[in-house]
Tab-separated table of C-alpha atoms and ligand atoms in Angstrom:
chain	number	residue	atom	x	y	z
A	29	MET	CA	6.768	-11.988	12.037
A	30	ASN	CA	5.108	-10.229	14.973
A	31	THR	CA	1.655	-11.034	16.264
A	32	LEU	CA	-0.223	-7.834	16.890
A	33	ASN	CA	-3.146	-7.755	19.229
A	34	ASN	CA	-5.347	-4.700	18.886
A	35	SER	CA	-6.567	-4.581	22.460
A	36	THR	CA	-3.180	-4.856	24.147
A	37	GLY	CA	-0.410	-4.645	21.634
A	38	PHE	CA	-0.893	-2.165	18.797
A	39	SER	CA	-0.130	1.178	20.471
A	40	PRO	CA	3.344	0.350	21.825
A	41	PHE	CA	4.362	-0.852	18.375
A	42	GLN	CA	3.164	2.291	16.596
A	43	LEU	CA	4.821	4.574	19.157
A	44	HIS	CA	8.171	2.993	19.806
A	45	LEU	CA	9.189	0.346	17.301
A	46	GLY	CA	11.722	1.142	14.643
A	47	ARG	CA	13.175	4.003	16.646
A	48	SER	CA	16.694	3.098	17.601
A	49	GLN	CA	18.635	5.207	20.080
A	50	LEU	CA	19.943	8.210	18.149
A	51	PRO	CA	23.587	8.255	19.173
A	52	THR	CA	24.479	11.916	18.712
A	53	THR	CA	21.469	14.101	19.341
A	54	LYS	CA	19.228	11.834	21.438
A	55	ALA	CA	16.354	13.568	19.607
A	56	ARG	CA	12.923	11.928	19.933
A	57	ALA	CA	11.731	13.362	16.606
A	58	PRO	CA	14.474	12.458	14.163
A	59	ILE	CA	14.791	14.491	10.998
A	60	TYR	CA	17.975	15.631	9.346
A	61	VAL	CA	17.864	18.272	6.625
A	62	SER	CA	20.392	16.699	4.301
A	63	THR	CA	20.300	15.284	0.804
A	64	SER	CA	23.085	12.809	1.499
A	65	PHE	CA	24.065	10.634	4.399
A	66	VAL	CA	27.320	9.041	5.444
A	67	PHE	CA	27.100	5.303	4.878
A	68	ASN	CA	26.305	3.036	7.841
A	69	HIS	CA	23.912	5.618	9.219
A	70	SER	CA	21.357	4.107	11.573
A	71	ALA	CA	18.358	2.514	9.865
A	72	ASP	CA	15.429	4.662	8.895
A	73	VAL	CA	12.892	4.888	11.708
A	74	PHE	CA	9.884	5.029	9.453
A	75	GLU	CA	10.794	1.964	7.392
A	76	ASN	CA	11.580	-0.040	10.530
A	77	ARG	CA	8.328	0.957	12.152
A	78	VAL	CA	6.239	-0.065	9.162
A	79	ALA	CA	8.156	-3.365	8.984
A	80	SER	CA	7.222	-3.985	12.624
A	81	LEU	CA	3.557	-3.067	12.160
A	82	GLU	CA	3.145	-5.073	8.961
A	83	GLY	CA	5.140	-8.111	10.079
A	84	GLY	CA	7.644	-7.740	7.231
A	85	VAL	CA	11.409	-8.177	7.218
A	86	ALA	CA	12.151	-5.104	5.093
A	87	VAL	CA	10.360	-1.969	3.944
A	88	ILE	CA	11.136	0.570	1.240
A	89	GLY	CA	9.561	4.008	1.546
A	90	THR	CA	8.372	5.404	-1.800
A	91	SER	CA	7.461	8.867	-3.067
A	92	SER	CA	3.764	7.948	-3.447
A	93	GLY	CA	1.370	5.090	-2.898
A	94	GLN	CA	0.990	4.843	-6.642
A	95	SER	CA	4.717	4.232	-7.161
A	96	ALA	CA	4.790	1.358	-4.626
A	97	PRO	CA	3.045	-1.340	-6.745
A	98	PHE	CA	4.901	-0.062	-9.784
A	99	LEU	CA	8.226	-0.560	-8.007
A	100	ALA	CA	7.196	-3.947	-6.622
A	101	ILE	CA	5.933	-5.384	-9.896
A	102	SER	CA	8.804	-3.940	-11.939
A	103	THR	CA	11.153	-5.773	-9.577
A	104	ILE	CA	9.896	-9.170	-10.708
A	105	ALA	CA	8.368	-8.699	-14.178
A	106	SER	CA	10.058	-7.738	-17.452
A	107	ALA	CA	8.934	-7.280	-21.053
A	108	GLU	CA	6.733	-10.179	-22.267
A	109	ASP	CA	5.878	-11.211	-18.693
A	110	ASN	CA	2.472	-10.596	-17.161
A	111	ILE	CA	0.713	-10.327	-13.823
A	112	VAL	CA	-2.818	-11.424	-12.968
A	113	SER	CA	-4.985	-8.878	-11.193
A	114	THR	CA	-8.569	-7.724	-10.818
A	115	SER	CA	-10.527	-4.717	-11.979
A	116	TYR	CA	-11.513	-4.207	-8.290
A	117	LEU	CA	-8.477	-1.990	-7.792
A	118	TYR	CA	-7.735	1.654	-7.114
A	119	GLY	CA	-8.174	3.090	-10.605
A	120	GLY	CA	-9.531	-0.228	-11.911
A	121	VAL	CA	-8.348	-1.289	-15.353
A	122	SER	CA	-7.270	2.283	-15.986
A	123	ASN	CA	-4.894	2.111	-13.020
A	124	SER	CA	-1.978	4.174	-14.233
A	125	SER	CA	0.577	1.494	-13.386
A	126	SER	CA	-1.118	-0.921	-15.742
A	127	VAL	CA	-1.072	1.650	-18.528
A	128	THR	CA	2.625	2.205	-17.905
A	129	PHE	CA	3.266	-1.533	-17.734
A	130	LYS	CA	1.941	-1.838	-21.272
A	131	ASN	CA	4.634	0.608	-22.369
A	132	TYR	CA	7.211	-1.725	-20.870
A	133	GLY	CA	5.657	-4.780	-22.508
A	134	ILE	CA	4.356	-6.190	-19.210
A	135	GLY	CA	0.811	-7.491	-19.568
A	136	VAL	CA	-1.873	-7.176	-16.906
A	137	LYS	CA	-4.628	-9.809	-17.037
A	138	PHE	CA	-7.582	-8.132	-15.360
A	139	LEU	CA	-10.274	-10.393	-13.949
A	140	GLN	CA	-13.736	-9.156	-13.063
A	141	ASP	CA	-13.574	-10.280	-9.418
A	142	ASP	CA	-11.169	-11.894	-6.942
A	143	ASP	CA	-12.202	-15.545	-7.283
A	144	PRO	CA	-9.107	-17.778	-6.713
A	145	VAL	CA	-10.333	-20.301	-9.332
A	146	ALA	CA	-10.392	-17.584	-11.998
A	147	PHE	CA	-6.924	-16.425	-10.916
A	148	GLU	CA	-5.584	-19.957	-11.197
A	149	ALA	CA	-7.012	-20.302	-14.716
A	150	ALA	CA	-5.462	-17.014	-15.847
A	151	ILE	CA	-1.916	-17.854	-14.759
A	152	ASP	CA	0.429	-18.891	-17.568
A	153	GLU	CA	4.151	-19.609	-17.816
A	154	LYS	CA	4.901	-15.894	-18.177
A	155	THR	CA	2.906	-14.837	-15.085
A	156	LYS	CA	5.201	-13.340	-12.454
A	157	ALA	CA	2.772	-12.339	-9.684
A	158	ILE	CA	-0.809	-12.048	-8.500
A	159	TYR	CA	-1.761	-8.539	-7.417
A	160	VAL	CA	-4.934	-7.642	-5.481
A	161	GLU	CA	-6.018	-5.106	-2.875
A	162	SER	CA	-6.892	-6.520	0.567
A	163	ILE	CA	-9.932	-4.242	0.623
A	164	GLY	CA	-10.630	-2.852	-2.838
A	165	ASN	CA	-10.996	0.855	-3.512
A	166	PRO	CA	-13.735	1.912	-4.056
A	167	LYS	CA	-15.805	-1.279	-3.868
A	168	TYR	CA	-14.659	-2.426	-0.394
A	169	ASN	CA	-14.550	-6.048	-1.587
A	170	VAL	CA	-12.419	-8.200	0.719
A	171	ALA	CA	-9.927	-10.365	-1.172
A	172	PRO	CA	-9.574	-14.047	-0.147
A	173	ILE	CA	-5.880	-13.589	0.620
A	174	SER	CA	-5.112	-17.075	2.022
A	175	ASP	CA	-6.670	-18.795	-0.991
A	176	LEU	CA	-4.951	-16.482	-3.464
A	177	ALA	CA	-1.639	-17.044	-1.665
A	178	GLN	CA	-2.096	-20.776	-2.038
A	179	VAL	CA	-2.788	-20.417	-5.785
A	180	ALA	CA	0.242	-18.164	-6.227
A	181	HIS	CA	2.552	-20.451	-4.297
A	182	GLU	CA	1.406	-23.553	-6.167
A	183	HIS	CA	2.592	-21.748	-9.307
A	184	GLY	CA	5.831	-20.555	-7.707
A	185	ILE	CA	4.938	-16.860	-7.901
A	186	PRO	CA	4.387	-14.262	-5.160
A	187	LEU	CA	1.109	-12.755	-4.010
A	188	ILE	CA	1.456	-8.969	-3.794
A	189	VAL	CA	-1.290	-7.245	-1.815
A	190	GLY	CA	-2.201	-3.565	-1.856
A	191	ASN	CA	-3.115	-2.938	1.785
A	192	THR	CA	-3.942	0.771	1.750
A	193	PHE	CA	-7.452	0.189	3.103
A	194	GLY	CA	-6.034	-2.252	5.673
A	195	MET	CA	-5.246	0.871	7.740
A	196	GLY	CA	-1.509	0.302	8.171
A	197	ASN	CA	-2.139	-3.343	9.154
A	198	TYR	CA	-4.609	-2.402	11.892
A	199	LEU	CA	-7.587	-3.817	9.977
A	200	SER	CA	-6.081	-6.395	7.650
A	201	ARG	CA	-2.749	-8.229	7.894
A	202	PRO	CA	-1.922	-9.759	4.538
A	203	ILE	CA	1.517	-11.152	5.455
A	204	SER	CA	0.049	-13.179	8.303
A	205	LEU	CA	-2.446	-14.598	5.765
A	206	GLY	CA	0.268	-15.704	3.340
A	207	ALA	CA	1.002	-12.652	1.160
A	208	ASP	CA	4.626	-12.351	0.082
A	209	ASN	CA	4.752	-8.620	-0.466
A	210	VAL	CA	2.563	-5.751	0.604
A	211	VAL	CA	2.349	-2.278	-0.867
A	212	HIS	CA	0.280	0.632	0.301
A	213	SER	CA	-0.320	4.300	0.151
A	214	THR	CA	0.794	5.801	3.471
A	215	THR	CA	-0.790	9.042	2.246
A	216	LYS	CA	-3.958	7.614	3.813
A	217	TRP	CA	-4.121	6.079	7.308
A	218	ILE	CA	-0.450	6.206	8.322
A	219	ASP	CA	-0.153	9.919	7.561
A	220	GLY	CA	-3.689	10.489	8.795
A	221	HIS	CA	-3.580	14.277	8.481
A	222	GLY	CA	-3.352	14.826	4.734
A	223	THR	CA	0.172	16.245	4.905
A	224	THR	CA	2.338	14.062	2.670
A	225	ILE	CA	2.062	11.744	-0.319
A	226	ALA	CA	4.046	8.529	0.132
A	227	GLY	CA	3.927	4.760	0.012
A	228	VAL	CA	5.712	1.601	1.064
A	229	VAL	CA	6.830	-1.721	-0.380
A	230	ILE	CA	7.020	-4.405	2.297
A	231	ASP	CA	8.814	-7.716	1.972
A	232	SER	CA	8.116	-10.843	4.008
A	233	GLU	CA	10.743	-13.416	4.726
A	234	PHE	CA	12.300	-15.229	1.776
A	235	HIS	CA	15.103	-17.787	1.754
A	236	ASP	CA	17.215	-18.493	-1.309
A	237	PRO	CA	20.946	-19.085	-0.776
A	238	VAL	CA	22.043	-17.607	-4.114
A	239	LEU	CA	19.774	-14.570	-4.078
A	240	ASN	CA	20.379	-13.991	-0.349
A	241	GLU	CA	24.086	-13.853	-1.122
A	242	ALA	CA	23.484	-11.180	-3.774
A	243	TYR	CA	20.805	-9.100	-2.080
A	244	GLY	CA	20.959	-9.851	1.661
A	245	SER	CA	18.268	-11.384	3.854
A	246	SER	CA	15.410	-9.674	2.027
A	247	VAL	CA	15.807	-10.586	-1.636
A	248	PHE	CA	12.794	-8.761	-3.008
A	249	ALA	CA	13.354	-5.546	-1.064
A	250	GLY	CA	17.073	-5.697	-1.787
A	251	LYS	CA	16.581	-5.975	-5.540
A	252	SER	CA	13.825	-3.404	-5.448
A	253	ARG	CA	16.042	-0.899	-3.669
A	254	VAL	CA	19.379	-1.422	-5.344
A	255	ASP	CA	18.080	-1.893	-8.891
A	256	LEU	CA	14.640	-0.367	-9.415
A	257	MET	CA	14.712	2.459	-6.874
A	258	ARG	CA	18.152	3.403	-8.142
A	259	ASP	CA	16.988	3.584	-11.760
A	260	LEU	CA	13.450	4.920	-11.412
A	261	GLY	CA	14.047	7.137	-8.364
A	262	PRO	CA	10.670	7.315	-6.547
A	263	SER	CA	12.261	7.638	-3.110
A	264	LEU	CA	10.615	8.929	0.048
A	265	ASN	CA	11.919	12.321	1.160
A	266	PRO	CA	13.104	12.768	4.785
A	267	PHE	CA	10.487	15.366	5.700
A	268	GLY	CA	7.767	13.081	4.377
A	269	ALA	CA	9.166	10.257	6.519
A	270	PHE	CA	9.094	12.566	9.559
A	271	LEU	CA	5.423	13.440	8.958
A	272	LEU	CA	4.583	9.761	8.582
A	273	ILE	CA	6.321	8.913	11.849
A	274	GLN	CA	4.177	11.542	13.577
A	275	GLY	CA	1.039	10.166	11.959
A	276	SER	CA	1.830	6.556	12.797
A	277	GLU	CA	1.853	7.386	16.501
A	278	THR	CA	-1.928	7.839	16.527
A	279	LEU	CA	-2.760	5.220	13.908
A	280	SER	CA	-4.739	2.852	16.134
A	281	LEU	CA	-6.828	5.675	17.617
A	282	ARG	CA	-7.823	6.971	14.211
A	283	ALA	CA	-8.321	3.476	12.812
A	284	GLN	CA	-10.785	2.630	15.599
A	285	ARG	CA	-12.839	5.773	14.960
A	286	HIS	CA	-12.691	5.402	11.187
A	287	SER	CA	-13.774	1.770	11.328
A	288	ASN	CA	-16.922	2.887	13.085
A	289	ASN	CA	-17.843	5.932	11.012
A	290	ALA	CA	-15.942	6.952	7.947
A	291	LEU	CA	-16.110	3.911	5.701
A	292	ALA	CA	-19.878	3.773	6.038
A	293	LEU	CA	-20.218	7.417	5.040
A	294	ALA	CA	-17.780	7.049	2.151
A	295	THR	CA	-19.640	4.031	0.815
A	296	VAL	CA	-22.933	5.874	0.736
A	297	LEU	CA	-21.381	8.800	-1.070
A	298	SER	CA	-19.465	6.661	-3.539
A	299	PHE	CA	-22.131	4.218	-4.552
A	300	GLY	CA	-25.484	5.247	-3.197
A	301	VAL	CA	-25.671	7.909	-5.866
A	302	GLN	CA	-23.243	6.599	-8.457
A	303	ASP	CA	-25.805	6.587	-11.256
A	304	ALA	CA	-26.488	10.240	-10.829
A	305	ILE	CA	-23.192	12.093	-10.931
A	306	GLY	CA	-24.891	15.473	-10.767
A	307	VAL	CA	-26.938	14.492	-7.728
A	308	ALA	CA	-23.793	13.224	-6.003
A	309	GLY	CA	-22.035	16.501	-6.776
A	310	GLN	CA	-24.899	18.525	-5.307
A	311	LEU	CA	-24.968	16.369	-2.215
A	312	ILE	CA	-21.223	16.745	-1.687
A	313	ASP	CA	-21.345	20.504	-2.301
A	314	ASN	CA	-23.980	20.841	0.406
A	315	LEU	CA	-22.061	19.030	3.117
A	316	HIS	CA	-20.927	21.464	5.799
A	317	LEU	CA	-18.460	19.444	7.848
A	318	ALA	CA	-16.976	17.162	5.197
A	319	SER	CA	-14.510	18.695	2.728
A	320	ASN	CA	-14.772	17.598	-0.907
A	321	LEU	CA	-11.367	16.145	-1.807
A	322	THR	CA	-9.695	12.908	-2.840
A	323	ASN	CA	-8.191	11.273	0.179
A	324	VAL	CA	-9.195	8.665	2.731
A	325	GLY	CA	-7.951	7.946	6.231
A	326	ASP	CA	-7.628	11.626	7.162
A	327	ALA	CA	-8.442	12.655	10.733
A	328	LYS	CA	-10.653	15.406	9.272
A	329	THR	CA	-14.004	14.377	7.818
A	330	LEU	CA	-14.021	14.320	4.037
A	331	SER	CA	-16.125	13.203	1.138
A	332	VAL	CA	-14.781	11.667	-2.055
A	333	HIS	CA	-16.638	10.936	-5.250
A	334	PRO	CA	-14.652	8.310	-7.199
A	335	ALA	CA	-16.798	8.510	-10.341
A	336	THR	CA	-15.655	12.070	-11.033
A	337	THR	CA	-12.162	11.927	-9.493
A	338	THR	CA	-10.014	8.844	-8.854
A	339	HIS	CA	-11.987	6.560	-11.187
A	340	GLN	CA	-13.105	9.070	-13.827
A	341	GLN	CA	-10.981	7.443	-16.554
A	342	LEU	CA	-12.962	4.209	-16.345
A	343	MET	CA	-15.555	3.349	-18.949
A	344	ILE	CA	-19.071	2.826	-17.571
A	345	ASP	CA	-18.842	-1.006	-17.778
A	346	GLU	CA	-15.391	-1.253	-16.165
B	418	PLP	C1	-6.019	1.824	-2.615
B	418	PLP	C2	-5.126	2.933	-3.081
B	418	PLP	N1	-3.913	2.633	-3.585
B	418	PLP	C3	-3.090	3.593	-4.029
B	418	PLP	C4	-3.451	4.917	-4.003
B	418	PLP	C5	-2.490	5.954	-4.531
B	418	PLP	O1	-1.831	6.516	-3.465
B	418	PLP	P1	-1.042	7.918	-3.550
B	418	PLP	O2	-2.074	8.990	-3.633
B	418	PLP	O3	-0.279	7.936	-2.267
B	418	PLP	O4	-0.161	7.858	-4.749
B	418	PLP	C6	-4.689	5.278	-3.497
B	418	PLP	C7	-5.102	6.694	-3.472
B	418	PLP	O5	-6.251	7.012	-3.257
B	418	PLP	C8	-5.550	4.253	-3.007
B	418	PLP	O6	-6.749	4.558	-2.508
């Protein structure tokens, strides 16, 4: 696990780590237009870089941020199992993964907040994981990750953390706080320019002699890749990975600026006028600099109104 230090250590990681010497072309911007690759090709630069930034041992790039928690949870839960989560999530209780989980017979126990005591009480013998967001979208609640990790580990299950709003580990570092797996939408801060939809599943270190034998040093990521990714197919495309590598090179610069400005603006727009959807719409339509769209973490100023977009499927009391 690396120890990142924002004032001295973040930029070299985001620029150079994960990029091994490319033996044939020596290209600094590696992208190969090919659907298939000869085995034993050098490791993917993007996945290695995210592993370095997040302090994980393995990373799987996914076709969207939304498919990352789906892949992660499907790796450890089957029909009749459940996970314990909170309604303070992207999409809340209508989060599309949870709807799909129901189709597979996997239950999601949604709590109304992220209180570790409530999580502990909700865990039963069929619970396979706790899932929370480090910083919830759109409420910006900060999950007590260390305490939730302790609850999870006392019950022998992993804590999976959605770290999209953690700005690619610049703002919040769940693995260093005890999380076992991290997922996030790289569509946001890692891309940073609104050019590609993608996500990641990140695995922290895990030792089990039997499972390590079957899946290599990273059990969770190994099973996720060779079983679930194979069957479900939400893989990251090479051009998307290239765009994300470009974006990651300026991550800390954008994260610093966004920490100062953008979240404050987004909060006002999301909640300051949430009871008056029409008023919010008028306000957004009259902004000159900010574009009205659903994204966050873009270098260009934007406004997003969750009540009519990302969270429109929620009932008023959810
Ligand atoms: C916290 C969070 N998780 C997941 C997603 C879904 O990501 P994607 O659009 O890459 O599928 C979003 C999108 O807004 C998000 O904000």
